[in-house]
Amino acid sequence: MAIRDISVIIDNAGSQPAAVAAAELARRFDAHLVGIALAYDPVVPGYGVAPVPADFMVEARERAIDEAKVAASAFGAIAERAGIAAETRITDVLTGGGLDGLVAQLHFSDLVVIGQDDADHSEPMRDAVIEGVLFNAGLPALLIPRKGAPTIPLDRVVVAWDGSTTAAKAVRAAMPVLERAKAVDVVIVGEDLPEGGEPGADVAAHLARHGVPVTIRTVADTAGDIAATLRQAVLESGADLLVMGGYGHSRLREWVFGGVTRSMLDTMTVPVLMAR
């Protein structure tokens, strides 16, 4: 599937690494880019315990909308410098996880780009937004680390392969990127895979038929930390992108990240393309 429509969740402050990366991808793939600025419901300490004046809530809400407008303007400048077709939207994010409006904005996107939460400019629900998009929007997400260069060369890619359905979905979602890469390492942590036969042989053959220059690497999880093992594999390969399936578990009818996924997103050093 070609990438023709990209959405990016605009950071409300900071240097906008996700917007810069999304604009570069849109230029490279000749895709239309939609920047979505989030107007967060005000977080009020003690709300529900003590009454909060109505005018306080109105003022806090107006500040949230103003912040989203400033972020949208910054995104517009980034898109203009990149010379791409782009539009900007503002959507509400409600305290308590009301993300229906945001998910609806993503129905016609092929890829959504989201930045890792920045401790210097933390947003109150950024982690909830990332989880909600990945588990509910039905499209792959490209997560951009808060540190490092926002541009993505896409020359060397690591695919984390464990034979699961989510890993296969991530490979299919990443195919337009993988077909452009100069080298792709399929990294298998351990050898106990559900597919049988030689570990990784089937996915390697599939990628090769798409013209992807692929190598299989099996690495041992000696430390008992799969996320750390994958980060080391990315470092050793010199990769500028990691592709992996996103794992989660149900909690009170909501989905939250599993341990490996959560650890990878908290400590990632290169962009991570994730699907589930």
PDB file of C-alpha atoms in Angstrom, residues 6-8 34-36 89-92 99-112 137:
ATOM      1  CA  ILE A   6      -0.137  11.187   6.657  1.00  0.00           C
ATOM      2  CA  SER A   7      -1.375  12.721   9.899  1.00  0.00           C
ATOM      3  CA  VAL A   8       0.808  14.119  12.659  1.00  0.00           C
ATOM      4  CA  VAL A  34      -2.677  16.790   8.103  1.00  0.00           C
ATOM      5  CA  GLY A  35      -1.427  18.383  11.314  1.00  0.00           C
ATOM      6  CA  ILE A  36      -3.716  17.801  14.291  1.00  0.00           C
ATOM      7  CA  ARG A  89      -7.027  20.842  12.343  1.00  0.00           C
ATOM      8  CA  ILE A  90      -7.736  21.374  16.034  1.00  0.00           C
ATOM      9  CA  THR A  91      -9.498  18.666  18.012  1.00  0.00           C
ATOM     10  CA  ASP A  92     -10.485  18.239  21.638  1.00  0.00           C
ATOM     11  CA  LEU A  99     -10.364  10.280  22.170  1.00  0.00           C
ATOM     12  CA  ASP A 100     -13.256   9.602  19.793  1.00  0.00           C
ATOM     13  CA  GLY A 101     -12.823  12.949  18.033  1.00  0.00           C
ATOM     14  CA  LEU A 102      -9.124  12.371  17.473  1.00  0.00           C
ATOM     15  CA  VAL A 103      -9.605   8.803  16.251  1.00  0.00           C
ATOM     16  CA  ALA A 104     -12.267  10.007  13.796  1.00  0.00           C
ATOM     17  CA  GLN A 105      -9.772  12.514  12.364  1.00  0.00           C
ATOM     18  CA  LEU A 106      -7.475   9.585  11.509  1.00  0.00           C
ATOM     19  CA  HIS A 107      -9.957   7.434   9.590  1.00  0.00           C
ATOM     20  CA  PHE A 108      -8.508   8.369   6.215  1.00  0.00           C
ATOM     21  CA  SER A 109      -4.800   8.389   7.053  1.00  0.00           C
ATOM     22  CA  ASP A 110      -2.288   5.759   5.997  1.00  0.00           C
ATOM     23  CA  LEU A 111       0.119   6.641   8.810  1.00  0.00           C
ATOM     24  CA  VAL A 112       0.073   8.765  11.954  1.00  0.00           C
ATOM     25  CA  ALA A 137      -7.391   4.097  15.156  1.00  0.00           C
TER      26      ALA A 137
END
